[in-house]
Structure formats: C-alpha cells, structure tokens
PDB file of C-alpha atoms in Angstrom:
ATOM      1  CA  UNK A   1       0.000   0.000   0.000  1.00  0.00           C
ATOM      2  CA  UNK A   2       3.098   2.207   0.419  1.00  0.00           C
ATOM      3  CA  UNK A   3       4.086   1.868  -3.166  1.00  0.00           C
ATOM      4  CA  UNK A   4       0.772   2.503  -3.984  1.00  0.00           C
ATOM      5  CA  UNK A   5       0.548   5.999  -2.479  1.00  0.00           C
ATOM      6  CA  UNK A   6       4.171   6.823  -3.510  1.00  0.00           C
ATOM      7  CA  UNK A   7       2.685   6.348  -7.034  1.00  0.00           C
ATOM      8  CA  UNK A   8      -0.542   8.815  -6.501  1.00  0.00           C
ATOM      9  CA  UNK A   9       1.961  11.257  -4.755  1.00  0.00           C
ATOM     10  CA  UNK A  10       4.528  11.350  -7.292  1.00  0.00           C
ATOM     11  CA  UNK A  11       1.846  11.273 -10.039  1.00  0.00           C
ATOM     12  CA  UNK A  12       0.336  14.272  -8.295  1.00  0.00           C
ATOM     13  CA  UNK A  13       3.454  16.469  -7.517  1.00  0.00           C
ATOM     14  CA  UNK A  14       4.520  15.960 -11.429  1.00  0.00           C
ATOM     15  CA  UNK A  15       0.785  17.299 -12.474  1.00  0.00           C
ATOM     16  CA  UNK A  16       1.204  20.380 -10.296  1.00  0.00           C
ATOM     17  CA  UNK A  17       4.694  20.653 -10.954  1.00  0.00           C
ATOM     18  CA  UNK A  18       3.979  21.062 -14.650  1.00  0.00           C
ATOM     19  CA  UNK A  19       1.896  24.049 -15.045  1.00  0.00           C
ATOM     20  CA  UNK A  20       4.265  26.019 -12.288  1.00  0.00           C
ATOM     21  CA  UNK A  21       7.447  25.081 -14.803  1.00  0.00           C
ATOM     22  CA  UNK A  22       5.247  26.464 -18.073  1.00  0.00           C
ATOM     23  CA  UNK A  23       4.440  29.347 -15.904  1.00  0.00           C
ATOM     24  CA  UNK A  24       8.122  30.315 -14.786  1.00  0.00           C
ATOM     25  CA  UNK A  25       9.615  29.514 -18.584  1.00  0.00           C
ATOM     26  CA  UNK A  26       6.957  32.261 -19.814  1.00  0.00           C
ATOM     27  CA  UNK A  27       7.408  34.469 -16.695  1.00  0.00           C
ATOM     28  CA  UNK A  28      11.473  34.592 -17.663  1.00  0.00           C
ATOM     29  CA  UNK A  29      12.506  37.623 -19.216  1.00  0.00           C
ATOM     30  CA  UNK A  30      13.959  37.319 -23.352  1.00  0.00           C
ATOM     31  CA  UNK A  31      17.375  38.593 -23.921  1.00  0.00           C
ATOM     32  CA  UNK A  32      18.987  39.036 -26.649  1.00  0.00           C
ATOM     33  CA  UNK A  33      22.074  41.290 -27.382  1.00  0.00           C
ATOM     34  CA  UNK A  34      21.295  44.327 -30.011  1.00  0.00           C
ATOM     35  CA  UNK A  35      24.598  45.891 -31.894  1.00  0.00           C
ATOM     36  CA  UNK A  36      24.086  49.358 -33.272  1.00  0.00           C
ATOM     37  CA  UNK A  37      26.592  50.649 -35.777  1.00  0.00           C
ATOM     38  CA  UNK A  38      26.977  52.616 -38.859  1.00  0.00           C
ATOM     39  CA  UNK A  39      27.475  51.480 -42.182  1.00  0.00           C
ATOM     40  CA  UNK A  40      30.543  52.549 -43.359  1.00  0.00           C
ATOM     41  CA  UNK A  41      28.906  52.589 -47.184  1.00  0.00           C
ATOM     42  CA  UNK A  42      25.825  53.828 -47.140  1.00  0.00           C
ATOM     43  CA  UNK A  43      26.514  55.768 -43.504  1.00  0.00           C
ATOM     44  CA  UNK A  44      23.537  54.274 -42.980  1.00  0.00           C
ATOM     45  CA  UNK A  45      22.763  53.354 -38.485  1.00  0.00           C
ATOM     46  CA  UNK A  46      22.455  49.379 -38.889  1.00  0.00           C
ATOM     47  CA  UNK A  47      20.606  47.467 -35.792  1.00  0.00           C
ATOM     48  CA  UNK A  48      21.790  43.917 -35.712  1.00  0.00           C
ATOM     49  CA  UNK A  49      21.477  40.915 -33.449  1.00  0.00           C
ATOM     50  CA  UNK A  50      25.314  39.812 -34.889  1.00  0.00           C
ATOM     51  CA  UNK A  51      27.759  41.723 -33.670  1.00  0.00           C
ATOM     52  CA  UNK A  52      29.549  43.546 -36.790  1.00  0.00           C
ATOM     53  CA  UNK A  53      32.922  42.327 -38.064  1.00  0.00           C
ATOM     54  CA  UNK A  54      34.366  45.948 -37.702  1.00  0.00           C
ATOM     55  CA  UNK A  55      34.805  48.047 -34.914  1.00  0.00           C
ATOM     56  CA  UNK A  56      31.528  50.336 -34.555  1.00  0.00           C
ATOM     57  CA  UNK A  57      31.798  53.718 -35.476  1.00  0.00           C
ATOM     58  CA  UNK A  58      30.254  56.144 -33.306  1.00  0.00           C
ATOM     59  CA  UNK A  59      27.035  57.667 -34.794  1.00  0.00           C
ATOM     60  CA  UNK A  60      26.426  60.993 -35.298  1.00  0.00           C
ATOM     61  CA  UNK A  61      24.819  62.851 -32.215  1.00  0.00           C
ATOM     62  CA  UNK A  62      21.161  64.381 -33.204  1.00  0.00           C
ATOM     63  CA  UNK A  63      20.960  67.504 -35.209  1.00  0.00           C
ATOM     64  CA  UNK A  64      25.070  67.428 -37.025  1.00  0.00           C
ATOM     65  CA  UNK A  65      24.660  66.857 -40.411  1.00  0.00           C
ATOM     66  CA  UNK A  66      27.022  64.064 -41.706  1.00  0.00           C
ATOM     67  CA  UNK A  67      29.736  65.023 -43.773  1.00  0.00           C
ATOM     68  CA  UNK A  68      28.598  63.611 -47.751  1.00  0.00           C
ATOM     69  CA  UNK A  69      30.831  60.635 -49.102  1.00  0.00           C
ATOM     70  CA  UNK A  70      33.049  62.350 -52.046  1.00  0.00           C
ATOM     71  CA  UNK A  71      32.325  61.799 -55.155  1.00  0.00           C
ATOM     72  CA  UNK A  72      35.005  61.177 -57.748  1.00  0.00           C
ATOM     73  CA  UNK A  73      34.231  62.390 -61.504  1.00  0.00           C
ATOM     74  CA  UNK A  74      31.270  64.379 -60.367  1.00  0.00           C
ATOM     75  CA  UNK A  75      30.991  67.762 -62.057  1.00  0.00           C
ATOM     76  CA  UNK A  76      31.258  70.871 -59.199  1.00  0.00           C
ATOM     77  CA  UNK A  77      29.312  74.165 -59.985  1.00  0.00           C
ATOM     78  CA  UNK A  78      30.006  77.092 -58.426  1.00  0.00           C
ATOM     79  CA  UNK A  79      27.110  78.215 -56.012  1.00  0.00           C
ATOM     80  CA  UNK A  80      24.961  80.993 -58.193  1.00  0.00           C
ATOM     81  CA  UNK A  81      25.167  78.662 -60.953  1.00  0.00           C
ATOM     82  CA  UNK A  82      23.455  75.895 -59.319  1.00  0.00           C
ATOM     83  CA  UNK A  83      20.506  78.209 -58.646  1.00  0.00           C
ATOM     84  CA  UNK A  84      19.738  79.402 -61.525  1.00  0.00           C
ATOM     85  CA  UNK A  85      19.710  75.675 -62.818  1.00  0.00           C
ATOM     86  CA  UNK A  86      17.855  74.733 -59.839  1.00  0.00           C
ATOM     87  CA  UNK A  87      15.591  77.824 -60.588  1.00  0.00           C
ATOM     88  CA  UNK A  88      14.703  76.479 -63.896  1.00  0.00           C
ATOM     89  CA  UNK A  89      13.966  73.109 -63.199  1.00  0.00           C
ATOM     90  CA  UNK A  90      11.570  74.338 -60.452  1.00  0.00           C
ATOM     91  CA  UNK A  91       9.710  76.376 -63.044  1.00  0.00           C
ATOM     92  CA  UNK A  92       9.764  73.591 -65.366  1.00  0.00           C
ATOM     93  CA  UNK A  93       8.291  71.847 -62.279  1.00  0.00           C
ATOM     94  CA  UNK A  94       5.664  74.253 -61.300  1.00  0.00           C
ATOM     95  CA  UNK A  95       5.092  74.605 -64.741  1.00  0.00           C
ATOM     96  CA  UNK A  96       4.214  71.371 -65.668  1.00  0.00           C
ATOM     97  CA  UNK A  97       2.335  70.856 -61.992  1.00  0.00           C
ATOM     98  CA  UNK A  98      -0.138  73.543 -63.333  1.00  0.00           C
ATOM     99  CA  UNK A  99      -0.682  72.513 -66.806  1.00  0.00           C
ATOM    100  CA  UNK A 100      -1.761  68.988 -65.095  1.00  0.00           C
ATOM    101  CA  UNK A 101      -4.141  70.972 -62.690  1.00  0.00           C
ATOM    102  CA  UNK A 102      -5.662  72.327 -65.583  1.00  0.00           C
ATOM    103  CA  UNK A 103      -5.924  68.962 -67.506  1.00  0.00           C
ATOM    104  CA  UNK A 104      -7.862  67.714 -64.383  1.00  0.00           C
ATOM    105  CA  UNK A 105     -10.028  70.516 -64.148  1.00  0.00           C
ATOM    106  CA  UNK A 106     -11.302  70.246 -67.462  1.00  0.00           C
ATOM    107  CA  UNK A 107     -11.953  66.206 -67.099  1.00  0.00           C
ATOM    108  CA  UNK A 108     -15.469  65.782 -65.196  1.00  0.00           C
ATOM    109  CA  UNK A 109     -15.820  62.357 -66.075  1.00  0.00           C
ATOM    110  CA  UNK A 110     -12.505  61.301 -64.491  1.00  0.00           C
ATOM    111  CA  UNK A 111     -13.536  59.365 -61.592  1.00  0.00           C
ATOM    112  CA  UNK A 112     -11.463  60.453 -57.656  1.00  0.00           C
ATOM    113  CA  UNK A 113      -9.354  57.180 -57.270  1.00  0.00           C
ATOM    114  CA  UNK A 114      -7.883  58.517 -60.713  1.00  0.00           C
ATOM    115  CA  UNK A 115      -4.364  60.300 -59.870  1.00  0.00           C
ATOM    116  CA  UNK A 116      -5.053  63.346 -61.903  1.00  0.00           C
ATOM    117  CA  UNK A 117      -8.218  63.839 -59.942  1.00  0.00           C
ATOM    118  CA  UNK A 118      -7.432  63.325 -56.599  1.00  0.00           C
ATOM    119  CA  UNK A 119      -4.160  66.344 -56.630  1.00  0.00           C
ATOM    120  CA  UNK A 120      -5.524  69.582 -54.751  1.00  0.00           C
ATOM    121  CA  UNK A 121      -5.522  73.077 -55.884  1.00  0.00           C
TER     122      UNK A 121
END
C-alpha cells in the first residue's frame, strides 16, 4: 500500500509541478544582445542581433549633419550657378504641376481614385 501511495503522490506532484514550470519559462525575461553601428557605405545606423565584423563607429549625435561621401568624376558648380539651374527646373516643375491641374479641371468624367483627380488646388 506504500508503493501505492508513492505512485498517486509522485503522479500528483509531477501534475502540479507542470503548469508552475510552463508558468516560470513564460514568466522569464527574453534577452537578446542588439549591436548598433553605422554602415561605413551607405553611412547608414544598422541594428543587428550579430555583432559587426568591424569596430563600430560612433554615430552621429542628433541635429550634425554628416559630412557627404566624395564623389570622384562628379561635375562641381560654383554656387549661383546651381541656382539658376535649380531655378529652372523648379519652373519647369511648377510649370508642368499647373498645366496637369488644368488637364484635371477640365476632365469631369474622371472618376477620384484617378491620380489626376485626386491632386488639390
């Protein structure tokens, strides 16, 4: 009768042991280690579970612009010419944004998921 009751006791602590172990597995915290560098190509900030093969570079703090990767081959204007070329592409621009405001205008059939309908004034 002693084995018997042995049996029913282990049998019982296992049962009630078994939902207190699911409940302390799911209770534990998750950790996992986050690496934060930047990409040295695309100066991109990279978040990465695998720590990089390179030393991290230290981002840059909020608010400093980063320094633009040169550029070999790449024509350099001087400053006042680069606005008046980006002055005429932006009437080109505003041109061409009006003449489509007018197109749309004039089509009362087009129906508003249409692109050309659905641009404000």
């Amino acid at each position: 009768m002693s084995t018997e009751l042995n049996t029913e006791l282990s049998i019982a602590l296992r049962t009630a042991a078994l939902p207190v172990l699911w409940l302390a597995l799911l209770a534990s915290p998750a950790r996992a280690d986050v690496h934060r560098h930047v990409d040295p190509a695309s100066g991109m900030e990279v978040l990465s579970n695998v720590a990089p093969q390179t030393p991290p570079v230290a981002a840059a703090p909020a608010g400093v612009a980063r320094a633009a990767p040169a550029v070999t081959g790449f024509p350099v204007l001087a400053r006042e010419r680069q606005r008046e070329l980006d002055a005429g592409r932006r009437a080109i621009l505003e041109d061409e944004l009006l003449n489509e405001k007018r197109r749309c205008s004039k089509r009362a059939h087009c129906a508003p998921p249409l692109r050309c309908c659905t641009a404000t004034a």
